[in-house]
Amino acid sequence: MNQNTGTATLSSFDTGEVQTSTYYPYDRLIHIVAGEATIHVDELSNIVKTGEILIVPAHVKHWIKANKRFKML
């Protein structure tokens, strides 16, 4: 799903894989479906695991690193 107000995407990452720094014009809700990742939001690092949710505010740079294989929605 891709709308002006946001998108819905299921992504999977292998251990050590990194999603480069990015930002969006809308809040980003990240739900970890399986596995574990570190999500860096500005200067803060957040370890998120299966079942946990993190909200990244609009216009804030962030990047993701897979600590283990993981899937996110």
PDB file of C-alpha atoms in Angstrom:
ATOM      1  CA  MET A   1       0.000   0.000   0.000  1.00  0.00           C
ATOM      2  CA  ASN A   2       1.355   3.415  -0.916  1.00  0.00           C
ATOM      3  CA  GLN A   3      -0.591   6.586  -0.115  1.00  0.00           C
ATOM      4  CA  ASN A   4       0.328  10.252   0.407  1.00  0.00           C
ATOM      5  CA  THR A   5      -0.259   9.743   4.132  1.00  0.00           C
ATOM      6  CA  GLY A   6       1.999   6.683   4.434  1.00  0.00           C
ATOM      7  CA  THR A   7       2.766   3.181   3.255  1.00  0.00           C
ATOM      8  CA  ALA A   8       2.416  -0.371   4.547  1.00  0.00           C
ATOM      9  CA  THR A   9       5.375  -2.616   3.771  1.00  0.00           C
ATOM     10  CA  LEU A  10       6.526  -6.021   4.999  1.00  0.00           C
ATOM     11  CA  SER A  11      10.333  -6.251   4.914  1.00  0.00           C
ATOM     12  CA  SER A  12      12.836  -8.893   5.923  1.00  0.00           C
ATOM     13  CA  PHE A  13      16.540  -8.519   6.724  1.00  0.00           C
ATOM     14  CA  ASP A  14      19.361 -11.019   7.184  1.00  0.00           C
ATOM     15  CA  THR A  15      21.725 -10.812  10.170  1.00  0.00           C
ATOM     16  CA  GLY A  16      23.989  -7.759   9.857  1.00  0.00           C
ATOM     17  CA  GLU A  17      22.014  -6.198   7.009  1.00  0.00           C
ATOM     18  CA  VAL A  18      21.518  -2.425   7.273  1.00  0.00           C
ATOM     19  CA  GLN A  19      18.818  -0.135   5.924  1.00  0.00           C
ATOM     20  CA  THR A  20      20.599   3.159   5.281  1.00  0.00           C
ATOM     21  CA  SER A  21      19.663   6.416   6.964  1.00  0.00           C
ATOM     22  CA  THR A  22      16.368   7.793   5.752  1.00  0.00           C
ATOM     23  CA  TYR A  23      13.397   9.880   6.838  1.00  0.00           C
ATOM     24  CA  TYR A  24       9.753  10.124   5.852  1.00  0.00           C
ATOM     25  CA  PRO A  25       7.267  13.030   5.722  1.00  0.00           C
ATOM     26  CA  TYR A  26       4.965  11.057   8.049  1.00  0.00           C
ATOM     27  CA  ASP A  27       5.340   9.099  11.307  1.00  0.00           C
ATOM     28  CA  ARG A  28       6.691   5.588  10.758  1.00  0.00           C
ATOM     29  CA  LEU A  29       5.303   2.726  12.834  1.00  0.00           C
ATOM     30  CA  ILE A  30       7.687  -0.242  12.874  1.00  0.00           C
ATOM     31  CA  HIS A  31       6.326  -3.540  14.198  1.00  0.00           C
ATOM     32  CA  ILE A  32       8.864  -6.353  14.559  1.00  0.00           C
ATOM     33  CA  VAL A  33       7.067  -9.481  13.383  1.00  0.00           C
ATOM     34  CA  ALA A  34      10.010 -11.840  14.030  1.00  0.00           C
ATOM     35  CA  GLY A  35      13.650 -11.489  15.117  1.00  0.00           C
ATOM     36  CA  GLU A  36      15.602  -8.520  16.478  1.00  0.00           C
ATOM     37  CA  ALA A  37      17.024  -5.233  15.183  1.00  0.00           C
ATOM     38  CA  THR A  38      18.638  -2.052  16.397  1.00  0.00           C
ATOM     39  CA  ILE A  39      16.840   1.042  15.184  1.00  0.00           C
ATOM     40  CA  HIS A  40      18.809   4.276  15.462  1.00  0.00           C
ATOM     41  CA  VAL A  41      16.618   7.380  15.741  1.00  0.00           C
ATOM     42  CA  ASP A  42      18.681  10.576  15.815  1.00  0.00           C
ATOM     43  CA  GLU A  43      21.268   9.838  18.523  1.00  0.00           C
ATOM     44  CA  LEU A  44      19.268   7.093  20.294  1.00  0.00           C
ATOM     45  CA  SER A  45      19.667   3.354  19.697  1.00  0.00           C
ATOM     46  CA  ASN A  46      16.663   1.125  20.342  1.00  0.00           C
ATOM     47  CA  ILE A  47      16.808  -2.679  20.373  1.00  0.00           C
ATOM     48  CA  VAL A  48      13.442  -4.021  19.256  1.00  0.00           C
ATOM     49  CA  LYS A  49      12.394  -7.668  19.336  1.00  0.00           C
ATOM     50  CA  THR A  50       9.529  -9.842  18.140  1.00  0.00           C
ATOM     51  CA  GLY A  51       6.173  -8.293  19.015  1.00  0.00           C
ATOM     52  CA  GLU A  52       7.554  -4.840  19.857  1.00  0.00           C
ATOM     53  CA  ILE A  53       6.629  -1.586  18.124  1.00  0.00           C
ATOM     54  CA  LEU A  54       8.607   1.614  17.654  1.00  0.00           C
ATOM     55  CA  ILE A  55       7.249   4.870  16.253  1.00  0.00           C
ATOM     56  CA  VAL A  56       9.687   7.133  14.421  1.00  0.00           C
ATOM     57  CA  PRO A  57       8.416  10.726  14.168  1.00  0.00           C
ATOM     58  CA  ALA A  58       8.013  12.394  10.785  1.00  0.00           C
ATOM     59  CA  HIS A  59      11.097  14.119   9.327  1.00  0.00           C
ATOM     60  CA  VAL A  60      13.499  12.375  11.759  1.00  0.00           C
ATOM     61  CA  LYS A  61      16.478  10.524  10.250  1.00  0.00           C
ATOM     62  CA  HIS A  62      16.767   6.894  11.277  1.00  0.00           C
ATOM     63  CA  TRP A  63      18.459   3.683  10.192  1.00  0.00           C
ATOM     64  CA  ILE A  64      18.018  -0.014  10.966  1.00  0.00           C
ATOM     65  CA  LYS A  65      20.509  -2.839  11.546  1.00  0.00           C
ATOM     66  CA  ALA A  66      19.488  -6.498  11.837  1.00  0.00           C
ATOM     67  CA  ASN A  67      20.975  -8.046  14.996  1.00  0.00           C
ATOM     68  CA  LYS A  68      19.381 -11.337  13.937  1.00  0.00           C
ATOM     69  CA  ARG A  69      17.237 -12.206  10.959  1.00  0.00           C
ATOM     70  CA  PHE A  70      14.065 -10.214  11.309  1.00  0.00           C
ATOM     71  CA  LYS A  71      10.840  -9.191   9.629  1.00  0.00           C
ATOM     72  CA  MET A  72       9.048  -5.908  10.165  1.00  0.00           C
ATOM     73  CA  LEU A  73       5.774  -4.377   9.113  1.00  0.00           C
TER      74      LEU A  73
END
